């Protein structure tokens, strides 16, 4: 079953796929459990506005709605009056080693909110004056504390840089911070204006030695020709002494994998079950959208065994209308076979005559990685509507609407502790008026998904919760729009 929280109302919704005996053996692992209940918690980006009855000075702007799996209330994190319409994608890790996942967010520097039995704690949040636009977490030195990498694509007139902050018993430690650029000894290439080194970062054990490695994207890198946005990905390996540049490896876009603008996004996940993290590089602006799959190896990045995935790979070739295949990706075992699956968003896909209606593709995991065999496409027509009780609203999800952008964000979570992992999909411009946005749950429960499922429409409606902006603020009401623009994902 699935719980949906809207203004403190809990609704239970049937599973996406029919139950089977084999699904009962699947024991999902929680990765974003802030309150220690054994279940993942949902973090969704949105635009928040304080209502007229809110206390004077209540901050508004792009923030996060935090839905705890075992609670009936929501928390809201806003950036304050920064002038930013949205915050970037957050990340989570156990930075102080206490067993509770912590949330790290980039805005006006980096802020870390620690998990606890009561959820995320605003009062003890850490804040650092580190500029950045991308963030990732993982244990680089294998000391039991997750570390943080912050990419800043604007540093040095767009050349870019990455700051690595190590975790410790009291959280993130700044005294051992390391700044890495393409001019750092051992890092391939050289810093140049507009390379945007650090536009994306990802942390995971690509080499299989037990230490998490750091992948850095530089989509402005001109590998074949200067200023041509071939793009690149650099892998720096982890060690007991922290991040090392001595065995760095490098992949160029057009030169090595026939894809341009490589490095706008990155994700590391073991998709072939060999206990090495594979590097996934979505390039939605290359052609009509691609996802480059680079299998992990003991030596780091290599083109051996790499695969370029497109809409044709999943059986839905692009018709050259608006498309953005790969604008979002997420991974996790949603089919219950023990292998992580790949979900790819195409928020710009035309469905029928509805432009930018959007779709999400499921590529089942195999021992060879994502091949496209057995892929499925999900749209807003997949399933039935579920209106909220707070503000009755039933979008016409059986007929995908233009500009809903279904698939703008995707995450894979353990929401119920039973069966395979669950999928949540954001449609930030879905809904009437000011585009409240919706979230869709696809809840699998068998090894082989059926082509039909249940859609849950969570309208960005009036909700109640504390504003978490560094100090306690009385509970009040606020409005939420463009819900699902970003989602915390692995």
CSV table of C-alpha atoms in Angstrom, one decimal:
chain,number,residue,atom,x,y,z
A,1,UNK,CA,0.0,0.0,0.0
A,2,UNK,CA,1.0,3.6,-0.4
A,3,UNK,CA,0.4,6.6,1.8
A,4,UNK,CA,-0.2,10.0,0.3
A,5,UNK,CA,-0.1,13.0,2.6
A,6,UNK,CA,-1.9,16.2,1.6
A,7,UNK,CA,-2.6,18.7,4.3
A,8,UNK,CA,-2.3,16.0,6.9
A,9,UNK,CA,-4.7,13.6,5.2
A,10,UNK,CA,-3.4,10.1,4.7
A,11,UNK,CA,-4.8,8.1,1.7
A,12,UNK,CA,-4.0,4.5,0.9
A,13,UNK,CA,-3.8,3.5,-2.7
A,14,UNK,CA,-3.5,0.0,-4.3
A,15,UNK,CA,-0.2,-1.2,-5.7
A,16,UNK,CA,0.8,-0.6,-9.3
A,17,UNK,CA,1.3,-4.2,-10.3
A,18,UNK,CA,-0.5,-7.4,-9.2
A,19,UNK,CA,1.0,-9.1,-6.1
A,20,UNK,CA,3.0,-12.3,-6.6
A,21,UNK,CA,4.6,-14.8,-4.3
A,22,UNK,CA,8.0,-14.0,-5.6
A,23,UNK,CA,7.7,-10.3,-4.7
A,24,UNK,CA,7.4,-11.2,-1.0
A,25,UNK,CA,11.0,-12.3,-0.9
A,26,UNK,CA,12.2,-8.9,-2.0
A,27,UNK,CA,13.6,-6.8,0.9
A,28,UNK,CA,14.1,-3.2,-0.3
A,29,UNK,CA,16.8,-1.1,1.2
A,30,UNK,CA,16.1,2.5,2.4
A,31,UNK,CA,18.5,5.1,1.3
A,32,UNK,CA,16.8,8.3,2.3
A,33,UNK,CA,15.5,7.5,5.8
A,34,UNK,CA,15.7,10.7,7.8
A,35,UNK,CA,13.8,9.5,10.9
A,36,UNK,CA,15.0,6.0,11.3
A,37,UNK,CA,11.7,4.2,10.7
A,38,UNK,CA,13.2,1.9,8.0
A,39,UNK,CA,11.4,3.6,5.1
A,40,UNK,CA,12.6,6.3,2.7
A,41,UNK,CA,11.2,9.8,3.0
A,42,UNK,CA,10.2,11.9,0.0
A,43,UNK,CA,11.8,15.2,-0.8
A,44,UNK,CA,10.1,17.1,-3.7
A,45,UNK,CA,11.1,20.5,-5.1
A,46,UNK,CA,8.4,23.2,-5.5
A,47,UNK,CA,7.7,26.9,-5.6
A,48,UNK,CA,6.3,28.0,-2.2
A,49,UNK,CA,4.4,31.1,-1.3
A,50,UNK,CA,3.3,32.2,2.1
A,51,UNK,CA,-0.4,32.9,2.4
A,52,UNK,CA,-1.9,36.1,3.7
A,53,UNK,CA,-2.4,34.6,7.2
A,54,UNK,CA,1.3,33.6,7.5
A,55,UNK,CA,3.5,35.6,10.0
A,56,UNK,CA,5.1,38.7,8.6
A,57,UNK,CA,8.5,37.9,7.1
A,58,UNK,CA,7.8,34.3,6.3
A,59,UNK,CA,10.2,33.3,3.5
A,60,UNK,CA,8.9,32.3,0.1
A,61,UNK,CA,10.6,30.9,-2.9
A,62,UNK,CA,11.8,27.7,-4.4
A,63,UNK,CA,11.9,25.1,-1.7
A,64,UNK,CA,11.3,21.4,-0.7
A,65,UNK,CA,8.3,19.6,0.6
A,66,UNK,CA,9.4,16.7,2.9
A,67,UNK,CA,7.0,13.8,3.3
A,68,UNK,CA,8.0,11.3,6.0
A,69,UNK,CA,6.8,7.8,5.3
A,70,UNK,CA,5.5,7.2,8.9
A,71,UNK,CA,4.1,10.7,9.7
A,72,UNK,CA,0.9,12.5,8.7
A,73,UNK,CA,2.5,16.0,8.5
A,74,UNK,CA,4.8,17.7,6.1
A,75,UNK,CA,8.0,19.7,6.6
A,76,UNK,CA,8.9,22.5,4.2
A,77,UNK,CA,12.3,23.9,3.6
A,78,UNK,CA,12.6,27.2,1.9
A,79,UNK,CA,15.7,29.2,0.9
A,80,UNK,CA,14.4,32.5,2.4
A,81,UNK,CA,14.3,35.7,0.4
A,82,UNK,CA,17.2,34.8,-1.9
A,83,UNK,CA,15.4,35.7,-5.1
A,84,UNK,CA,16.0,32.2,-6.4
A,85,UNK,CA,12.8,30.8,-8.0
A,86,UNK,CA,14.0,27.2,-7.4
A,87,UNK,CA,16.6,25.3,-5.5
A,88,UNK,CA,18.7,22.7,-7.3
A,89,UNK,CA,18.5,18.9,-6.6
A,90,UNK,CA,19.4,18.0,-3.1
A,91,UNK,CA,21.4,15.0,-1.9
A,92,UNK,CA,21.4,12.8,1.2
A,93,UNK,CA,24.0,11.0,3.2
A,94,UNK,CA,24.9,10.0,6.8
A,95,UNK,CA,27.5,12.7,7.4
A,96,UNK,CA,27.8,12.2,11.2
A,97,UNK,CA,27.6,8.5,11.3
A,98,UNK,CA,24.6,8.3,13.6
A,99,UNK,CA,22.6,6.0,11.3
A,100,UNK,CA,20.0,8.7,10.2
A,101,UNK,CA,20.2,10.1,6.7
A,102,UNK,CA,20.9,13.8,6.5
A,103,UNK,CA,19.8,16.2,3.8
A,104,UNK,CA,22.3,18.5,2.1
A,105,UNK,CA,21.1,21.4,-0.1
A,106,UNK,CA,22.8,24.1,-2.1
A,107,UNK,CA,21.5,27.7,-1.7
A,108,UNK,CA,23.5,30.7,-0.6
A,109,UNK,CA,26.2,28.1,0.2
A,110,UNK,CA,25.6,24.6,1.5
A,111,UNK,CA,23.3,23.7,4.2
A,112,UNK,CA,23.2,20.3,6.0
A,113,UNK,CA,20.1,19.3,8.1
A,114,UNK,CA,20.7,16.3,10.3
A,115,UNK,CA,18.2,13.4,10.6
A,116,UNK,CA,16.8,12.3,13.9
A,117,UNK,CA,13.9,10.2,15.4
A,118,UNK,CA,11.9,13.4,14.9
A,119,UNK,CA,12.9,13.9,11.3
A,120,UNK,CA,15.2,16.6,10.0
A,121,UNK,CA,16.5,19.2,12.5
A,122,UNK,CA,16.6,22.8,11.5
A,123,UNK,CA,18.1,24.1,14.7
A,124,UNK,CA,21.3,22.2,14.4
A,125,UNK,CA,21.8,22.7,10.7
A,126,UNK,CA,25.3,23.3,9.4
A,127,UNK,CA,25.9,26.0,6.8
A,128,UNK,CA,29.0,26.7,4.8
A,129,UNK,CA,30.0,29.5,2.5
A,130,UNK,CA,30.8,27.2,-0.5
A,131,UNK,CA,29.4,28.3,-3.8
A,132,UNK,CA,27.9,25.6,-6.0
A,133,UNK,CA,25.1,24.4,-8.2
A,134,UNK,CA,25.5,20.6,-7.9
A,135,UNK,CA,25.9,18.3,-4.9
A,136,UNK,CA,26.6,14.6,-4.2
A,137,UNK,CA,27.3,12.4,-1.2
A,138,UNK,CA,29.2,9.2,-0.5
A,139,UNK,CA,32.0,7.8,1.7
A,140,UNK,CA,35.2,8.6,-0.3
A,141,UNK,CA,37.7,7.6,2.4
A,142,UNK,CA,35.7,4.7,3.9
A,143,UNK,CA,35.8,6.0,7.4
A,144,UNK,CA,32.1,5.4,8.1
A,145,UNK,CA,31.1,9.1,7.5
A,146,UNK,CA,29.7,10.2,4.2
A,147,UNK,CA,31.5,13.0,2.4
A,148,UNK,CA,30.1,15.8,0.3
A,149,UNK,CA,31.1,17.1,-3.2
A,150,UNK,CA,29.9,20.5,-4.3
A,151,UNK,CA,30.3,21.4,-8.0
A,152,UNK,CA,30.5,25.1,-9.0
A,153,UNK,CA,30.2,25.5,-12.8
A,154,UNK,CA,30.6,29.3,-12.6
A,155,UNK,CA,34.0,29.4,-10.8
A,156,UNK,CA,36.8,31.3,-12.6
A,157,UNK,CA,34.6,32.6,-15.4
A,158,UNK,CA,32.9,29.3,-16.0
A,159,UNK,CA,36.0,27.1,-15.9
A,160,UNK,CA,34.5,25.4,-12.9
A,161,UNK,CA,35.6,23.8,-9.7
A,162,UNK,CA,34.6,21.1,-7.2
A,163,UNK,CA,34.9,21.4,-3.4
A,164,UNK,CA,35.1,18.1,-1.4
A,165,UNK,CA,34.0,18.3,2.3
A,166,UNK,CA,34.7,15.3,4.5
A,167,UNK,CA,32.3,14.0,7.1
A,168,UNK,CA,33.0,13.3,10.8
A,169,UNK,CA,31.4,12.6,14.1
A,170,UNK,CA,30.0,16.1,14.3
A,171,UNK,CA,29.0,16.3,10.7
A,172,UNK,CA,30.8,18.1,7.8
A,173,UNK,CA,34.4,19.2,8.5
A,174,UNK,CA,35.6,22.3,6.7
A,175,UNK,CA,39.3,22.3,7.9
A,176,UNK,CA,40.1,19.4,5.5
A,177,UNK,CA,38.2,20.8,2.5
A,178,UNK,CA,39.8,20.3,-0.9
A,179,UNK,CA,39.1,22.4,-4.0
A,180,UNK,CA,39.7,20.6,-7.4
A,181,UNK,CA,39.9,22.1,-10.8
A,182,UNK,CA,41.2,20.9,-14.2
A,183,UNK,CA,44.4,22.6,-13.3
A,184,UNK,CA,44.9,20.4,-10.2
A,185,UNK,CA,47.9,18.1,-10.8
A,186,UNK,CA,46.7,14.7,-12.1
A,187,UNK,CA,43.3,16.0,-13.4
A,188,UNK,CA,43.0,15.5,-17.2
A,189,UNK,CA,42.7,18.6,-19.5
A,190,UNK,CA,43.1,22.2,-18.4
A,191,UNK,CA,40.8,24.8,-17.0
A,192,UNK,CA,39.3,27.0,-19.7
A,193,UNK,CA,36.5,29.5,-19.7
A,194,UNK,CA,33.0,28.0,-20.0
A,195,UNK,CA,34.2,24.4,-19.6
A,196,UNK,CA,31.8,24.3,-16.6
A,197,UNK,CA,33.7,21.6,-14.7
A,198,UNK,CA,31.5,20.7,-11.8
A,199,UNK,CA,28.2,21.3,-13.5
A,200,UNK,CA,27.3,17.8,-12.3
A,201,UNK,CA,28.9,15.5,-9.7
A,202,UNK,CA,28.2,12.0,-8.6
A,203,UNK,CA,29.8,9.7,-5.9
A,204,UNK,CA,30.0,5.9,-6.0
A,205,UNK,CA,32.4,3.0,-6.1
A,206,UNK,CA,33.1,2.7,-9.8
A,207,UNK,CA,36.4,0.7,-9.4
A,208,UNK,CA,35.0,-1.8,-6.9
A,209,UNK,CA,37.7,-1.3,-4.2
A,210,UNK,CA,35.4,-0.3,-1.4
A,211,UNK,CA,36.1,3.4,-1.7
A,212,UNK,CA,33.6,5.8,-3.3
A,213,UNK,CA,34.9,7.6,-6.3
A,214,UNK,CA,33.9,11.1,-7.6
A,215,UNK,CA,32.7,11.7,-11.2
A,216,UNK,CA,32.6,15.3,-12.4
A,217,UNK,CA,30.9,16.6,-15.5
A,218,UNK,CA,32.1,19.4,-17.7
A,219,UNK,CA,29.5,19.9,-20.5
A,220,UNK,CA,31.3,22.9,-22.0
A,221,UNK,CA,34.6,21.0,-22.6
A,222,UNK,CA,35.7,21.2,-26.2
A,223,UNK,CA,37.5,17.9,-26.6
A,224,UNK,CA,37.6,17.8,-30.4
A,225,UNK,CA,37.1,21.5,-31.1
A,226,UNK,CA,37.3,24.4,-28.7
A,227,UNK,CA,34.0,25.9,-27.5
A,228,UNK,CA,31.9,23.1,-29.2
A,229,UNK,CA,30.4,21.7,-26.0
A,230,UNK,CA,31.5,18.1,-26.7
A,231,UNK,CA,31.4,17.7,-22.9
A,232,UNK,CA,33.4,15.3,-20.7
A,233,UNK,CA,33.3,13.2,-17.6
A,234,UNK,CA,36.3,12.9,-15.2
A,235,UNK,CA,36.6,10.2,-12.6
A,236,UNK,CA,38.7,10.8,-9.5
A,237,UNK,CA,39.2,7.7,-7.2
A,238,UNK,CA,38.7,7.4,-3.5
A,239,UNK,CA,41.2,6.1,-1.0
A,240,UNK,CA,41.9,5.9,2.7
A,241,UNK,CA,43.5,9.3,2.4
A,242,UNK,CA,40.6,10.8,0.6
A,243,UNK,CA,40.2,11.8,-3.0
A,244,UNK,CA,43.2,11.0,-5.2
A,245,UNK,CA,44.0,12.5,-8.6
A,246,UNK,CA,46.8,10.1,-9.4
A,247,UNK,CA,44.7,7.6,-11.3
A,248,UNK,CA,42.1,9.9,-12.8
A,249,UNK,CA,40.3,8.8,-16.0
A,250,UNK,CA,38.5,10.9,-18.6
A,251,UNK,CA,35.8,10.4,-21.3
A,252,UNK,CA,35.1,13.0,-24.0
A,253,UNK,CA,31.7,13.4,-25.6
A,254,UNK,CA,31.8,13.4,-29.4
A,255,UNK,CA,35.3,11.9,-29.4
A,256,UNK,CA,34.7,8.8,-27.3
A,257,UNK,CA,30.9,8.1,-27.2
A,258,UNK,CA,29.5,10.1,-30.1
A,259,UNK,CA,27.4,12.2,-27.8
A,260,UNK,CA,27.6,16.0,-27.2
A,261,UNK,CA,27.2,18.2,-24.2
A,262,UNK,CA,28.4,15.3,-22.0
A,263,UNK,CA,28.3,16.0,-18.3
A,264,UNK,CA,25.2,18.1,-17.6
A,265,UNK,CA,24.0,15.3,-15.4
A,266,UNK,CA,25.6,12.3,-13.7
A,267,UNK,CA,24.5,9.2,-11.7
A,268,UNK,CA,26.5,6.3,-10.4
A,269,UNK,CA,24.6,3.0,-9.8
A,270,UNK,CA,25.4,-0.7,-10.2
A,271,UNK,CA,23.1,-1.8,-13.0
A,272,UNK,CA,24.8,-5.1,-14.0
A,273,UNK,CA,25.2,-6.6,-10.6
A,274,UNK,CA,29.0,-6.8,-10.6
A,275,UNK,CA,29.4,-4.7,-7.4
A,276,UNK,CA,30.9,-1.8,-9.3
A,277,UNK,CA,29.1,1.4,-9.8
A,278,UNK,CA,28.3,2.2,-13.4
A,279,UNK,CA,28.3,5.8,-14.6
A,280,UNK,CA,25.2,7.1,-16.3
A,281,UNK,CA,25.4,10.3,-18.3
A,282,UNK,CA,22.2,11.7,-19.6
A,283,UNK,CA,22.5,14.2,-22.5
A,284,UNK,CA,19.0,15.5,-23.3
A,285,UNK,CA,20.4,18.2,-25.5
A,286,UNK,CA,22.4,15.8,-27.7
A,287,UNK,CA,20.4,14.9,-30.8
A,288,UNK,CA,16.9,14.4,-29.3
A,289,UNK,CA,18.2,13.0,-26.1
A,290,UNK,CA,20.6,10.2,-25.1
A,291,UNK,CA,21.8,8.4,-22.0
A,292,UNK,CA,25.4,7.1,-22.1
A,293,UNK,CA,26.1,4.0,-20.0
A,294,UNK,CA,29.7,3.4,-18.9
A,295,UNK,CA,30.1,0.2,-16.9
A,296,UNK,CA,32.4,0.3,-13.9
A,297,UNK,CA,35.8,-1.2,-14.1
A,298,UNK,CA,38.8,-1.6,-11.8
A,299,UNK,CA,40.7,1.0,-13.9
A,300,UNK,CA,37.9,3.6,-13.8
A,301,UNK,CA,36.2,5.1,-16.9
A,302,UNK,CA,36.5,3.3,-20.2
A,303,UNK,CA,34.5,3.1,-23.3
A,304,UNK,CA,34.8,-0.8,-23.3
A,305,UNK,CA,31.2,-2.1,-23.1
A,306,UNK,CA,29.7,1.3,-23.1
A,307,UNK,CA,26.2,1.8,-24.6
A,308,UNK,CA,24.3,4.9,-25.9
A,309,UNK,CA,20.6,4.6,-25.1
A,310,UNK,CA,18.0,6.6,-27.1
A,311,UNK,CA,14.3,6.6,-27.5
A,312,UNK,CA,14.8,4.1,-30.3
A,313,UNK,CA,16.5,1.7,-27.8
A,314,UNK,CA,13.3,1.5,-25.8
A,315,UNK,CA,11.1,1.1,-28.9
A,316,UNK,CA,9.7,4.6,-29.2
A,317,UNK,CA,11.9,6.4,-31.8
A,318,UNK,CA,11.7,10.1,-31.7
A,319,UNK,CA,9.5,11.8,-34.3
A,320,UNK,CA,11.7,14.9,-34.3
A,321,UNK,CA,9.1,17.0,-32.6
A,322,UNK,CA,9.9,18.4,-29.1
A,323,UNK,CA,11.8,15.7,-27.1
A,324,UNK,CA,14.1,15.6,-24.2
A,325,UNK,CA,14.9,12.0,-23.6
A,326,UNK,CA,17.2,11.8,-20.6
A,327,UNK,CA,16.1,15.0,-18.9
A,328,UNK,CA,15.8,12.9,-15.7
A,329,UNK,CA,17.0,9.5,-14.7
A,330,UNK,CA,16.8,7.4,-11.5
A,331,UNK,CA,17.8,3.8,-10.6
A,332,UNK,CA,16.7,1.1,-8.3
A,333,UNK,CA,15.2,-2.4,-8.3
A,334,UNK,CA,11.6,-1.8,-9.2
A,335,UNK,CA,11.0,-5.2,-10.8
A,336,UNK,CA,12.1,-7.2,-7.8
A,337,UNK,CA,14.7,-9.4,-9.5
A,338,UNK,CA,17.7,-8.2,-7.5
A,339,UNK,CA,19.1,-6.0,-10.2
A,340,UNK,CA,18.7,-2.2,-10.4
A,341,UNK,CA,16.5,-0.9,-13.2
A,342,UNK,CA,16.9,2.4,-15.1
A,343,UNK,CA,14.1,4.9,-15.4
A,344,UNK,CA,14.5,7.7,-18.0
A,345,UNK,CA,12.3,10.7,-18.2
A,346,UNK,CA,11.3,12.5,-21.5
A,347,UNK,CA,9.3,15.5,-20.2
A,348,UNK,CA,9.2,17.0,-23.7
A,349,UNK,CA,7.8,13.9,-25.4
A,350,UNK,CA,4.7,14.4,-27.5
A,351,UNK,CA,1.9,12.0,-26.7
A,352,UNK,CA,-0.7,11.9,-29.5
A,353,UNK,CA,-1.1,15.6,-30.3
A,354,UNK,CA,-0.2,16.8,-26.8
A,355,UNK,CA,3.2,18.4,-27.0
A,356,UNK,CA,5.4,18.3,-23.9
A,357,UNK,CA,3.0,15.9,-22.2
A,358,UNK,CA,5.9,13.8,-21.2
A,359,UNK,CA,6.7,10.1,-20.6
A,360,UNK,CA,8.9,7.9,-18.5
A,361,UNK,CA,10.7,4.7,-19.7
A,362,UNK,CA,11.6,1.7,-17.6
A,363,UNK,CA,14.6,-0.3,-18.8
A,364,UNK,CA,14.9,-3.5,-16.7
A,365,UNK,CA,18.3,-4.3,-15.3
A,366,UNK,CA,20.3,-7.2,-16.8
A,367,UNK,CA,23.8,-8.7,-16.2
A,368,UNK,CA,24.8,-6.7,-19.3
A,369,UNK,CA,23.4,-3.4,-18.0
A,370,UNK,CA,20.4,-1.6,-19.5
A,371,UNK,CA,19.9,-3.1,-23.0
A,372,UNK,CA,16.4,-1.8,-23.7
A,373,UNK,CA,14.9,-5.3,-23.9
A,374,UNK,CA,11.5,-5.5,-22.1
A,375,UNK,CA,11.3,-1.7,-21.8
A,376,UNK,CA,8.0,0.0,-20.9
A,377,UNK,CA,6.7,3.5,-21.4
A,378,UNK,CA,4.5,5.2,-18.8
A,379,UNK,CA,2.5,8.3,-19.4
A,380,UNK,CA,-0.3,10.1,-17.6
A,381,UNK,CA,-2.7,7.8,-19.3
A,382,UNK,CA,-1.2,4.9,-17.4
A,383,UNK,CA,-3.6,4.3,-14.5
A,384,UNK,CA,-6.4,6.0,-12.7
A,385,UNK,CA,-6.8,9.4,-11.0
A,386,UNK,CA,-6.8,9.9,-7.3
A,387,UNK,CA,-8.1,13.3,-6.2
A,388,UNK,CA,-6.8,15.0,-3.1
A,389,UNK,CA,-9.2,15.5,-0.2
A,390,UNK,CA,-8.0,18.9,0.7
A,391,UNK,CA,-8.8,20.5,-2.6
A,392,UNK,CA,-10.8,18.2,-4.9
A,393,UNK,CA,-9.0,18.2,-8.2
A,394,UNK,CA,-9.0,15.4,-10.8
A,395,UNK,CA,-6.7,16.1,-13.7
A,396,UNK,CA,-7.6,14.3,-17.0
A,397,UNK,CA,-4.7,11.9,-16.6
A,398,UNK,CA,-6.3,9.4,-19.0
A,399,UNK,CA,-5.6,11.9,-21.7
A,400,UNK,CA,-2.1,13.4,-21.4
A,401,UNK,CA,-2.3,17.2,-21.6
A,402,UNK,CA,0.1,19.5,-23.4
A,403,UNK,CA,2.9,21.1,-21.3
A,404,UNK,CA,2.4,18.9,-18.2
A,405,UNK,CA,6.0,17.7,-18.4
A,406,UNK,CA,5.4,14.3,-16.9
A,407,UNK,CA,8.8,12.9,-16.2
A,408,UNK,CA,10.6,16.2,-15.4
A,409,UNK,CA,11.9,14.4,-12.2
A,410,UNK,CA,12.0,10.8,-11.1
A,411,UNK,CA,13.0,9.0,-7.9
A,412,UNK,CA,13.0,5.4,-6.7
A,413,UNK,CA,12.2,4.9,-3.0
A,414,UNK,CA,11.3,2.3,-0.4
A,415,UNK,CA,8.0,3.8,0.7
A,416,UNK,CA,6.3,0.8,2.3
A,417,UNK,CA,9.0,-1.7,3.2
A,418,UNK,CA,7.3,-4.4,1.1
A,419,UNK,CA,8.2,-5.9,-2.3
A,420,UNK,CA,10.3,-4.0,-4.8
A,421,UNK,CA,11.1,-0.3,-4.7
A,422,UNK,CA,8.5,2.4,-5.6
A,423,UNK,CA,8.7,5.0,-8.3
A,424,UNK,CA,7.6,8.7,-7.9
A,425,UNK,CA,7.4,10.9,-11.0
A,426,UNK,CA,7.0,14.7,-11.0
A,427,UNK,CA,4.8,16.7,-13.4
A,428,UNK,CA,5.6,20.3,-12.3
A,429,UNK,CA,3.3,22.1,-14.8
A,430,UNK,CA,0.3,19.8,-14.4
A,431,UNK,CA,-2.9,21.2,-13.2
A,432,UNK,CA,-5.1,24.3,-13.8
A,433,UNK,CA,-4.3,28.0,-13.2
A,434,UNK,CA,-0.8,28.6,-11.7
A,435,UNK,CA,0.3,25.0,-12.5
A,436,UNK,CA,0.3,23.4,-9.0
A,437,UNK,CA,2.1,20.3,-10.3
A,438,UNK,CA,1.5,16.7,-9.4
A,439,UNK,CA,3.4,13.7,-8.2
A,440,UNK,CA,2.7,10.2,-9.5
A,441,UNK,CA,3.4,7.0,-7.6
A,442,UNK,CA,4.0,3.8,-9.5
A,443,UNK,CA,4.2,1.0,-6.9
A,444,UNK,CA,5.5,-2.3,-8.2
A,445,UNK,CA,5.0,-5.6,-6.4
A,446,UNK,CA,6.1,-8.3,-8.9
A,447,UNK,CA,9.1,-9.3,-10.9
A,448,UNK,CA,7.4,-8.5,-14.2
A,449,UNK,CA,5.5,-5.2,-14.4
A,450,UNK,CA,2.1,-5.1,-16.0
A,451,UNK,CA,1.4,-2.4,-18.6
A,452,UNK,CA,-1.2,-0.7,-16.4
A,453,UNK,CA,-0.9,1.0,-13.0
A,454,UNK,CA,-2.3,3.4,-10.5
A,455,UNK,CA,-1.7,7.1,-10.8
A,456,UNK,CA,-1.8,9.3,-7.7
A,457,UNK,CA,-2.3,13.0,-8.4
A,458,UNK,CA,-1.0,15.1,-5.4
A,459,UNK,CA,-1.9,18.6,-6.2
A,460,UNK,CA,0.3,21.3,-4.9
A,461,UNK,CA,-2.4,22.6,-2.6
A,462,UNK,CA,-2.6,24.4,0.7
A,463,UNK,CA,-0.7,22.4,3.3
A,464,UNK,CA,0.5,22.9,6.9
A,465,UNK,CA,4.0,22.5,8.3
A,466,UNK,CA,7.0,24.3,9.8
A,467,UNK,CA,9.2,26.5,7.6
A,468,UNK,CA,12.7,25.1,8.0
A,469,UNK,CA,14.9,28.1,7.3
A,470,UNK,CA,17.3,27.9,10.2
A,471,UNK,CA,15.0,28.9,13.0
A,472,UNK,CA,11.7,27.8,14.4
A,473,UNK,CA,8.7,29.4,12.7
A,474,UNK,CA,5.1,28.8,13.9
A,475,UNK,CA,3.1,26.5,11.7
A,476,UNK,CA,1.0,28.2,9.1
A,477,UNK,CA,-0.5,27.7,5.7
A,478,UNK,CA,1.3,28.2,2.4
A,479,UNK,CA,0.7,27.6,-1.2
A,480,UNK,CA,2.7,25.2,-3.4
A,481,UNK,CA,3.2,25.4,-7.1
A,482,UNK,CA,5.3,23.5,-9.7
A,483,UNK,CA,5.5,20.5,-7.3
A,484,UNK,CA,7.8,17.8,-8.6
A,485,UNK,CA,10.3,20.0,-10.5
A,486,UNK,CA,13.0,18.2,-8.6
A,487,UNK,CA,13.1,15.0,-6.5
A,488,UNK,CA,15.7,13.6,-4.2
A,489,UNK,CA,16.9,10.5,-6.0
A,490,UNK,CA,19.8,8.0,-6.1
